[in-house]
mmCIF file with all atom_site columns, C-alpha atoms in Angstrom:
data_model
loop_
_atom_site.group_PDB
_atom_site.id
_atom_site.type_symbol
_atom_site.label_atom_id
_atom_site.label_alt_id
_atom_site.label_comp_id
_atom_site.label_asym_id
_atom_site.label_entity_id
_atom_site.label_seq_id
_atom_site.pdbx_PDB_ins_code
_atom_site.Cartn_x
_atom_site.Cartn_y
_atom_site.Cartn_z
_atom_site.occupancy
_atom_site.B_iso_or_equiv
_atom_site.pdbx_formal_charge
_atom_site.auth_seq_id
_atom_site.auth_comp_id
_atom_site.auth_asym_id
_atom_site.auth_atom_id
_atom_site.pdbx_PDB_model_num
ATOM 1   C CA . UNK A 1 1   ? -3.614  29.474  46.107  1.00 52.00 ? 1   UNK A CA 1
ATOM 2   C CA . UNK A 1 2   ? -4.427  27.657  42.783  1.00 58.00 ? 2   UNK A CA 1
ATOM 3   C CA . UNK A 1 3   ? -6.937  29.046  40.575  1.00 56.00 ? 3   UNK A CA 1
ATOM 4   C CA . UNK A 1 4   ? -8.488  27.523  37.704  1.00 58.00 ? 4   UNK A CA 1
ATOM 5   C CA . UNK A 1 5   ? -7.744  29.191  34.164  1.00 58.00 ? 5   UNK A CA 1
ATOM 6   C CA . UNK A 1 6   ? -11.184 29.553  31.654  1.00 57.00 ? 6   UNK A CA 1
ATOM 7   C CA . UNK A 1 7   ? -10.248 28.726  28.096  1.00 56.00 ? 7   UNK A CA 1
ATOM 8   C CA . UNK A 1 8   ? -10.670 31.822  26.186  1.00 68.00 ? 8   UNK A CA 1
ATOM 9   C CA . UNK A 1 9   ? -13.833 32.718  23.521  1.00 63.00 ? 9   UNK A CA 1
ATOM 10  C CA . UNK A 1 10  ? -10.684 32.622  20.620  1.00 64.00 ? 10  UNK A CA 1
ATOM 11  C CA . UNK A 1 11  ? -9.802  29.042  22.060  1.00 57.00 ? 11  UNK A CA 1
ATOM 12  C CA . UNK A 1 12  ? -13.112 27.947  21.651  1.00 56.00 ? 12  UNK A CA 1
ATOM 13  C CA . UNK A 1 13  ? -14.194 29.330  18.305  1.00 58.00 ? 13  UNK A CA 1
ATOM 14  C CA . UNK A 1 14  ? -10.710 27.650  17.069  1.00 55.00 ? 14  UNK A CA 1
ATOM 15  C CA . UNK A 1 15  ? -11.719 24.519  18.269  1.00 59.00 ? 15  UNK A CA 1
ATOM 16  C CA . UNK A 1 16  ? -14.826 24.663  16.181  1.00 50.00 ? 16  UNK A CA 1
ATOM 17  C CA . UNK A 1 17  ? -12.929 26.204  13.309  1.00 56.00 ? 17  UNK A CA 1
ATOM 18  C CA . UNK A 1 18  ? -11.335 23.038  13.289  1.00 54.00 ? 18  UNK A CA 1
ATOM 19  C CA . UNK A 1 19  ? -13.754 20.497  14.299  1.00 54.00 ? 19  UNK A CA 1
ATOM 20  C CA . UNK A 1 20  ? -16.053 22.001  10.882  1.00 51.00 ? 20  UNK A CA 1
ATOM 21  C CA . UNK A 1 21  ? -13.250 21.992  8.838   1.00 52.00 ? 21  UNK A CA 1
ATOM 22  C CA . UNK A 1 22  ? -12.540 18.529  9.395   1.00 47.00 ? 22  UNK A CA 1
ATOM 23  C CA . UNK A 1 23  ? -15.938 17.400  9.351   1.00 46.00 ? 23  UNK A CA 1
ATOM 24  C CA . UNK A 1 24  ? -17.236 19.129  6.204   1.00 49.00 ? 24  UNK A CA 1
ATOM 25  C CA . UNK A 1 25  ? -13.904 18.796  4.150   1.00 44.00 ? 25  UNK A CA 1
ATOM 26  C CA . UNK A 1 26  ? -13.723 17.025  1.018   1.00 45.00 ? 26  UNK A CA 1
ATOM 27  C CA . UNK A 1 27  ? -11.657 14.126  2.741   1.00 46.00 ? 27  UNK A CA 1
ATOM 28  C CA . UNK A 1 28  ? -13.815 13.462  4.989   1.00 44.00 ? 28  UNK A CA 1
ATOM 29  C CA . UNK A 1 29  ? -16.746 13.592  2.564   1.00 50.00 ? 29  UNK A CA 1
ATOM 30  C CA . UNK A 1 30  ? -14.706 10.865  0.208   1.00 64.00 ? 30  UNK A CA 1
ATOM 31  C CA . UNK A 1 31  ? -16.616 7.813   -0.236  1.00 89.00 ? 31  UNK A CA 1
ATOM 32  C CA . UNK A 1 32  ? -15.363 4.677   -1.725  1.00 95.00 ? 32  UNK A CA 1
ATOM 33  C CA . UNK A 1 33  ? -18.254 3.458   -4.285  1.00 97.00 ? 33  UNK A CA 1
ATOM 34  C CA . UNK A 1 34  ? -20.289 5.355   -6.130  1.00 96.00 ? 34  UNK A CA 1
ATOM 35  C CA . UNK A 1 35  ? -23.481 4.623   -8.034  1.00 96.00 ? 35  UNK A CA 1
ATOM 36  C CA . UNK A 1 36  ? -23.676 4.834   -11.855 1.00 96.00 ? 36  UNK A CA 1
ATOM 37  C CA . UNK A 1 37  ? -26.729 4.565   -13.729 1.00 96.00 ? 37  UNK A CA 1
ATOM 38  C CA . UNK A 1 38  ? -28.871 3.196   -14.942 1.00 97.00 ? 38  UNK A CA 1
ATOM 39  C CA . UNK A 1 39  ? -28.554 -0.090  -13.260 1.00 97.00 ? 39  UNK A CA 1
ATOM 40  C CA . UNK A 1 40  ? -26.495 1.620   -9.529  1.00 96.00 ? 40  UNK A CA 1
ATOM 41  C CA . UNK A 1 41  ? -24.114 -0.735  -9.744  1.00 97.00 ? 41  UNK A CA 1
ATOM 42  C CA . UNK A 1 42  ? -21.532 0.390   -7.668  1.00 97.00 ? 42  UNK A CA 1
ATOM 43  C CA . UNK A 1 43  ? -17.657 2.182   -9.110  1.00 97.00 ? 43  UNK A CA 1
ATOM 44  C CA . UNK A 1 44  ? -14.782 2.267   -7.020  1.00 95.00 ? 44  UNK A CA 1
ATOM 45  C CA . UNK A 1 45  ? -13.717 5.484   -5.807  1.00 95.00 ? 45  UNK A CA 1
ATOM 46  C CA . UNK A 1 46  ? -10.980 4.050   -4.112  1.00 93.00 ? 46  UNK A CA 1
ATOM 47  C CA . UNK A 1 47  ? -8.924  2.882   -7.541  1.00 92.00 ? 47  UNK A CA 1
ATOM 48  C CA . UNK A 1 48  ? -6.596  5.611   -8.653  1.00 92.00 ? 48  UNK A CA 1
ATOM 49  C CA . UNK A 1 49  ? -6.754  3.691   -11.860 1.00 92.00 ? 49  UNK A CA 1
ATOM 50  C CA . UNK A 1 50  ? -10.070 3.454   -12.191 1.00 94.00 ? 50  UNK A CA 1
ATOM 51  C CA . UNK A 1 51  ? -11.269 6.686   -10.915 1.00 95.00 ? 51  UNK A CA 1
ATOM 52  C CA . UNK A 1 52  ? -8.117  9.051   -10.944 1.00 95.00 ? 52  UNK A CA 1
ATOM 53  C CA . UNK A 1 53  ? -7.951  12.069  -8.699  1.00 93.00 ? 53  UNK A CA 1
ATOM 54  C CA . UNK A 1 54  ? -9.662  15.699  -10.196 1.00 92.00 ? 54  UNK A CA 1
ATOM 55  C CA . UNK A 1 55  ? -6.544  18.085  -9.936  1.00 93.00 ? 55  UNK A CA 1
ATOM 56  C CA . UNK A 1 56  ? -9.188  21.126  -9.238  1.00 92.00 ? 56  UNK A CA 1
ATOM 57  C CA . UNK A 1 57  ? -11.370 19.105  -6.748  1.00 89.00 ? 57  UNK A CA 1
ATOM 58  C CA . UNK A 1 58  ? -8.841  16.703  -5.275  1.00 89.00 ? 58  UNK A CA 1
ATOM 59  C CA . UNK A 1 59  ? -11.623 14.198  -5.024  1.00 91.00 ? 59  UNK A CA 1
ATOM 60  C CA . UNK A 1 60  ? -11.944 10.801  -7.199  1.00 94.00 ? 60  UNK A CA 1
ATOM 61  C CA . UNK A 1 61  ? -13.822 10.957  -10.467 1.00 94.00 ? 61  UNK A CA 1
ATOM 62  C CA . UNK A 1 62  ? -15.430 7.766   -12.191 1.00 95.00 ? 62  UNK A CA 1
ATOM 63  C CA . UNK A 1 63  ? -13.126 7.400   -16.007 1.00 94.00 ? 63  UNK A CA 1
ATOM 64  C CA . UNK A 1 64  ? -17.256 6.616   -17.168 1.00 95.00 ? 64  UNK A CA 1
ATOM 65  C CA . UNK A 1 65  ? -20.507 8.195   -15.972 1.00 94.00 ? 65  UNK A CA 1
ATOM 66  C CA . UNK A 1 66  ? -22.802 5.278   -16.862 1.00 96.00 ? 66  UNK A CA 1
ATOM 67  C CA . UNK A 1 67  ? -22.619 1.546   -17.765 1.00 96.00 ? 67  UNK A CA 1
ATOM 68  C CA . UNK A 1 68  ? -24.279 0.903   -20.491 1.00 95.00 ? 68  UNK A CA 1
ATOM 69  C CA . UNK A 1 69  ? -23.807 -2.531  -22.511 1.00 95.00 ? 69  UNK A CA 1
ATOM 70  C CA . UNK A 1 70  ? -22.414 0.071   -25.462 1.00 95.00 ? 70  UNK A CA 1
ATOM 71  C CA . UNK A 1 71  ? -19.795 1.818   -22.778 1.00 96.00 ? 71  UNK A CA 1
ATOM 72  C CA . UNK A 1 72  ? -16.738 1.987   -23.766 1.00 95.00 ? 72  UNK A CA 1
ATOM 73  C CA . UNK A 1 73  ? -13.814 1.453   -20.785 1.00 94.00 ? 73  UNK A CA 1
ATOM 74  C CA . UNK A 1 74  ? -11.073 3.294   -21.354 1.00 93.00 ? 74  UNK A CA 1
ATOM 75  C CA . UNK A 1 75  ? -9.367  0.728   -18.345 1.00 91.00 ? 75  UNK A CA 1
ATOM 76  C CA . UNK A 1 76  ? -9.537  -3.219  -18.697 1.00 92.00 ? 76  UNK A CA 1
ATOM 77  C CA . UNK A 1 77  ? -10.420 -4.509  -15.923 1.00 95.00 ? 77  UNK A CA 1
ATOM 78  C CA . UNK A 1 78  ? -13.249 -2.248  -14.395 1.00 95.00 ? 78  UNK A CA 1
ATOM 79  C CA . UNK A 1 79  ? -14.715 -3.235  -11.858 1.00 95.00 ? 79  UNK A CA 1
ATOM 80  C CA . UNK A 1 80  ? -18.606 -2.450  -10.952 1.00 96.00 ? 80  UNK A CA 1
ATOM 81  C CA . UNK A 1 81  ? -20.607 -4.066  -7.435  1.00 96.00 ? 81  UNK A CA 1
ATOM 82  C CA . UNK A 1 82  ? -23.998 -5.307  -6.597  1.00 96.00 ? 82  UNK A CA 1
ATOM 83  C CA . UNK A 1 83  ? -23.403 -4.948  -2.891  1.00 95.00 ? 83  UNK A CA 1
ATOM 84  C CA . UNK A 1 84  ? -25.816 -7.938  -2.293  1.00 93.00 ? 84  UNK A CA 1
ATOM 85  C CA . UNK A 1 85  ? -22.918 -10.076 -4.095  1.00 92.00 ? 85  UNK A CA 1
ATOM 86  C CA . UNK A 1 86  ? -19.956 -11.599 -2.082  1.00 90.00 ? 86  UNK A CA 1
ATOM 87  C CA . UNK A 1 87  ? -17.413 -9.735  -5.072  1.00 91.00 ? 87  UNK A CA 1
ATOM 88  C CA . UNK A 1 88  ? -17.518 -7.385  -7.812  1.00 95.00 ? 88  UNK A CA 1
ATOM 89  C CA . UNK A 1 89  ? -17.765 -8.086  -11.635 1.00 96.00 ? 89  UNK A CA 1
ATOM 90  C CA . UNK A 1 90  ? -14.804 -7.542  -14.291 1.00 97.00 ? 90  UNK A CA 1
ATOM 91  C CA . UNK A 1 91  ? -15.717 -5.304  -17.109 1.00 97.00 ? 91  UNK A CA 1
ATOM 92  C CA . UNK A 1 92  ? -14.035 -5.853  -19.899 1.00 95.00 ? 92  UNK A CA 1
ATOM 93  C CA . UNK A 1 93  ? -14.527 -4.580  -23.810 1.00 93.00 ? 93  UNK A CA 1
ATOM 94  C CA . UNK A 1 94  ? -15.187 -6.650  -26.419 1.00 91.00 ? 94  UNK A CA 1
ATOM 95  C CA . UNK A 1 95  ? -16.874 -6.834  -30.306 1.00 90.00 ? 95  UNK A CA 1
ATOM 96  C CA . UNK A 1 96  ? -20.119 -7.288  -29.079 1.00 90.00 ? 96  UNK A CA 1
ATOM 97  C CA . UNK A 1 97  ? -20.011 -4.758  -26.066 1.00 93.00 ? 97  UNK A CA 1
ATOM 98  C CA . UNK A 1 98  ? -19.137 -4.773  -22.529 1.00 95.00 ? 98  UNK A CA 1
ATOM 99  C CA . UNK A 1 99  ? -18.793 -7.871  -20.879 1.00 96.00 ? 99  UNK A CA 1
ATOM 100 C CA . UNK A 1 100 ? -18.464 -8.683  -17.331 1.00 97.00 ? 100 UNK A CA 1
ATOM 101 C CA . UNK A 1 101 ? -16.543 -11.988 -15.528 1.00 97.00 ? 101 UNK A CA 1
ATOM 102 C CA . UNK A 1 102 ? -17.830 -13.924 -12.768 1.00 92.00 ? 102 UNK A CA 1
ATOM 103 C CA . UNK A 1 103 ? -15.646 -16.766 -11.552 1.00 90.00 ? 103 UNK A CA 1
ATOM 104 C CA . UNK A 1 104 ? -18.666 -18.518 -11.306 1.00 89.00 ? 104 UNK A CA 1
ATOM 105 C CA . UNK A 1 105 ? -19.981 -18.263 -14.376 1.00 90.00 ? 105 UNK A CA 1
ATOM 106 C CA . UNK A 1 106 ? -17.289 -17.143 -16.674 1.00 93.00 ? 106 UNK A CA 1
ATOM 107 C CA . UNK A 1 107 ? -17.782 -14.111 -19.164 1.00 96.00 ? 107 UNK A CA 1
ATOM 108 C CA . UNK A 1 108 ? -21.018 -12.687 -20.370 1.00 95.00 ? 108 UNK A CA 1
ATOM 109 C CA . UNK A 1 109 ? -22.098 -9.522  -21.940 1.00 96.00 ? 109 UNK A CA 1
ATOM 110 C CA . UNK A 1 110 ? -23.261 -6.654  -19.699 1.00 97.00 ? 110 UNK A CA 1
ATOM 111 C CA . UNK A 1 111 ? -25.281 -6.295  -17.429 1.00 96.00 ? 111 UNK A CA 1
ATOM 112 C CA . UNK A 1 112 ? -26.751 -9.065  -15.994 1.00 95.00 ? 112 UNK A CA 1
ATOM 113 C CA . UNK A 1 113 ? -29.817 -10.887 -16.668 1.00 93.00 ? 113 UNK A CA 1
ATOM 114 C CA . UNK A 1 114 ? -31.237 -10.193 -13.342 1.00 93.00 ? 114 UNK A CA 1
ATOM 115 C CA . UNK A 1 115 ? -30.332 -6.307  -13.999 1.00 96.00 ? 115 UNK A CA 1
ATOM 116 C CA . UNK A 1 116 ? -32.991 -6.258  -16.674 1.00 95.00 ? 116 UNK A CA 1
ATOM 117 C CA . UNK A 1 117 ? -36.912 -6.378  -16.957 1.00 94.00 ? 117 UNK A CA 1
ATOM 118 C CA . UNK A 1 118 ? -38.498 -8.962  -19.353 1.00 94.00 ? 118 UNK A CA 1
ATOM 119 C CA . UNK A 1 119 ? -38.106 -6.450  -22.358 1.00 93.00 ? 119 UNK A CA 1
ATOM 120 C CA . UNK A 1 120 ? -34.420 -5.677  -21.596 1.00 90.00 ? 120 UNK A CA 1
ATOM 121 C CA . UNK A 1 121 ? -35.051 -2.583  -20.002 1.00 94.00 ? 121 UNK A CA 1
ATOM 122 C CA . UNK A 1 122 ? -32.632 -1.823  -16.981 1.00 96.00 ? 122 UNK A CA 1
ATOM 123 C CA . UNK A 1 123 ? -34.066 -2.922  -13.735 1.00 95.00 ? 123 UNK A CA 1
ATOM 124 C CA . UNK A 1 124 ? -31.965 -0.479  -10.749 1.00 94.00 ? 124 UNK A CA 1
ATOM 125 C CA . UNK A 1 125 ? -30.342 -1.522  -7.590  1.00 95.00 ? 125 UNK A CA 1
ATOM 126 C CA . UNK A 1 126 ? -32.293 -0.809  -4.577  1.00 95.00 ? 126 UNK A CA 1
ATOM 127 C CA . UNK A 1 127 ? -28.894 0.330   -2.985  1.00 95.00 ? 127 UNK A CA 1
ATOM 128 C CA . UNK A 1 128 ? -28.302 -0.147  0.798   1.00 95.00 ? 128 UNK A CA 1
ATOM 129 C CA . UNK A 1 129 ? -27.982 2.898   3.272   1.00 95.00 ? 129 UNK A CA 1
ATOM 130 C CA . UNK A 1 130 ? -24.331 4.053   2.961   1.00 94.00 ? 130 UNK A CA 1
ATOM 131 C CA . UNK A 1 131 ? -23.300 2.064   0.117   1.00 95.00 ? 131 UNK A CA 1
ATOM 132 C CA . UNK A 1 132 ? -21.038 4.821   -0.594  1.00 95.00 ? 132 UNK A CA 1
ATOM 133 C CA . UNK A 1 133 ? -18.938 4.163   2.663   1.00 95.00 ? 133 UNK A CA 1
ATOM 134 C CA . UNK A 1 134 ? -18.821 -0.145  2.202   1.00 95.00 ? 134 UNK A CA 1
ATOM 135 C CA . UNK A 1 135 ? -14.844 -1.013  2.498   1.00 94.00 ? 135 UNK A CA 1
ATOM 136 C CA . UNK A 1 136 ? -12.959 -1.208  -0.911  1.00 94.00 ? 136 UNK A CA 1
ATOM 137 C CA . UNK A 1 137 ? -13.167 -4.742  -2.302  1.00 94.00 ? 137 UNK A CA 1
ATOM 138 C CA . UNK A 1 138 ? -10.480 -7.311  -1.135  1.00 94.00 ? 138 UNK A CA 1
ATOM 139 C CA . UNK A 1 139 ? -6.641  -7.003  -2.499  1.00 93.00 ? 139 UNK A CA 1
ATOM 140 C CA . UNK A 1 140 ? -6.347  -10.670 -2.636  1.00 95.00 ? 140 UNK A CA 1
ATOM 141 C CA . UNK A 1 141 ? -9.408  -11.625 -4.121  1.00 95.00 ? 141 UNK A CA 1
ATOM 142 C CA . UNK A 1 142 ? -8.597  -8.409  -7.017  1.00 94.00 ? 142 UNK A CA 1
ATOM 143 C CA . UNK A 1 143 ? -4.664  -9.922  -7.642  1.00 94.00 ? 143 UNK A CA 1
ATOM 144 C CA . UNK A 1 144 ? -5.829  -13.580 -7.747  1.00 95.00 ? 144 UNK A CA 1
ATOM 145 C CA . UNK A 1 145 ? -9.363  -12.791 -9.967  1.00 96.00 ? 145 UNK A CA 1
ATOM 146 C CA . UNK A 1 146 ? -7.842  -10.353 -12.450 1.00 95.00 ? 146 UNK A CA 1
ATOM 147 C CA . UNK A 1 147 ? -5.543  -12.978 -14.212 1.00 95.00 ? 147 UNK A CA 1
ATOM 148 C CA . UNK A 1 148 ? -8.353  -15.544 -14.253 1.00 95.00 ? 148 UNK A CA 1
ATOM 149 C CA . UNK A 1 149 ? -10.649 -12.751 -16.362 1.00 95.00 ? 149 UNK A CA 1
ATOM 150 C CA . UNK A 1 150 ? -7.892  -11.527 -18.057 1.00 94.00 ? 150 UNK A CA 1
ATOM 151 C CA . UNK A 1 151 ? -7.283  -15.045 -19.426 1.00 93.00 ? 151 UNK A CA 1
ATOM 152 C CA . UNK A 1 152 ? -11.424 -15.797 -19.676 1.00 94.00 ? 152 UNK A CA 1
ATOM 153 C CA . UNK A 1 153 ? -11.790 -13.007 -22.060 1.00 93.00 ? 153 UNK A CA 1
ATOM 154 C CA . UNK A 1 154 ? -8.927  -13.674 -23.797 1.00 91.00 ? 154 UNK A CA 1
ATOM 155 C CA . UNK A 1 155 ? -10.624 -17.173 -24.539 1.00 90.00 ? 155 UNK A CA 1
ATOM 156 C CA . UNK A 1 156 ? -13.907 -15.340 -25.345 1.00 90.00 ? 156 UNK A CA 1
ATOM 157 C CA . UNK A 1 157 ? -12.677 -13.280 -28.033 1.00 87.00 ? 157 UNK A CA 1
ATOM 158 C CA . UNK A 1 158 ? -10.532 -15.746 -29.798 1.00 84.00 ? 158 UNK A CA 1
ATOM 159 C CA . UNK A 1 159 ? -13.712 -16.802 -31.971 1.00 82.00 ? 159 UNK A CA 1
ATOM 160 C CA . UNK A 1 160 ? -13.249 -12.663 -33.151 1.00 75.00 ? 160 UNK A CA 1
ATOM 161 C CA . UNK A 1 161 ? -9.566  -13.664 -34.436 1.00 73.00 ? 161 UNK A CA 1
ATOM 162 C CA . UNK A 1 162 ? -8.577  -10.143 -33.102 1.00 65.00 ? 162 UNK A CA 1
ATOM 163 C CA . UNK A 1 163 ? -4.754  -9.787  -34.118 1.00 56.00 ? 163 UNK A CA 1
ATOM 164 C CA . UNK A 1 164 ? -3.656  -7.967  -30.922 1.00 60.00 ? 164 UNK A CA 1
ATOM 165 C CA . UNK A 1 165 ? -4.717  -8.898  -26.835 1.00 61.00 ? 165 UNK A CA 1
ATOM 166 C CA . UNK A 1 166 ? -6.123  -5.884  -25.240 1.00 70.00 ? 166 UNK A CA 1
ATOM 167 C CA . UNK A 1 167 ? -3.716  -4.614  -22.958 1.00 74.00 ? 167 UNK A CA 1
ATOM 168 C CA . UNK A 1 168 ? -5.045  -5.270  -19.490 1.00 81.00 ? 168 UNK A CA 1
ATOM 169 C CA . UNK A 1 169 ? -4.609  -3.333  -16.144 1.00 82.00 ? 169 UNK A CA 1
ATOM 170 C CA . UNK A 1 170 ? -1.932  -5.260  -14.042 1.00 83.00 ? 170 UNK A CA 1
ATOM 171 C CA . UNK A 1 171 ? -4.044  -6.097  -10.466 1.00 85.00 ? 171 UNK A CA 1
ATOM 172 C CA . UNK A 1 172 ? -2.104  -4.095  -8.763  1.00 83.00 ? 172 UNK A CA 1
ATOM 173 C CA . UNK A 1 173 ? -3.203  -1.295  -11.009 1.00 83.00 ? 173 UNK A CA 1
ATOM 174 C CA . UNK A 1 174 ? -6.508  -1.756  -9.621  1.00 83.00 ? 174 UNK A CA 1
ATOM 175 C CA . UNK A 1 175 ? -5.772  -1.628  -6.340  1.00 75.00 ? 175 UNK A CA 1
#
């Protein structure tokens, strides 16, 4: 005769254990964008160059906490999201302040005209539900973009005469 065996109470609450560990754990938790004021454009999580991971936390952190046209990026490219746009913007430093590149209309200074109110005030994102979770932006379009705003910005500070390029992230950096 064949009897059935009942899992055991310990069985069960190590199941749980597990399933809440899992579920709750900063891995699971990670996200891939997050918001930075004041206009929520979105920051990749995802970049280890970009937003390096905390030693004490073991989660990304953004290398800024806003993105302001006086911000300073410590990395060349950055790289910052409307999510209603097909790609990300380039930031980039220059004399007059950040700048961003769009291949479709070449470099400008930060943020965007449509990110501001008619006094120049910043005008937020409404952000979709879950932006935080939207897939990491393209490979390809990142390795055949950066060169093209590398070289854009290049051409837009050449009226500055400054002596030395900035050193720029490699795409691959980014990625």
């Amino acid at each position: 005769m064949i009897t059935e065996r009942k899992p055991s109470y310990s069985f069960l609450v190590l199941i749980c254990f597990v399933a809440l560990f899992l579920a709750y754990s900063p891995v699971a938790q990670a996200q891939n964008w997050m918001a930075l004021p004041p206009y929520n454009t979105l920051w990749p999580l995802w970049s280890p160059a970009l937003s390096p991971v905390d030693p004490l936390t073991g989660l990304p952190e953004p290398l800024v906490t806003e993105l302001l046209p006086s911000t300073i990026l410590p990395v060349e490219p950055a790289l910052t999201w409307d999510p209603a746009e097909a790609n990300p913007w380039l930031l980039y430093n220059t004399p007059l302040g950040m700048a961003y590149y769009d291949p479709a209309f070449g470099v400008n200074l930060w943020p965007p005209t449509f990110l501001q109110d008619p006094f120049g005030l910043p005008l937020p994102l409404t952000l979709p539900v879950g932006y935080e979770l939207l897939p990491p932006t393209d490979p390809l379009w990142i390795s055949s973009t950066v060169p093209l705003g590398d070289a854009a910005v290049l051409d837009y500070l050449l009226p500055f005469g400054l002596p030395v390029p900035p050193v720029f992230l490699p795409p691959s950096a980014i990625i």
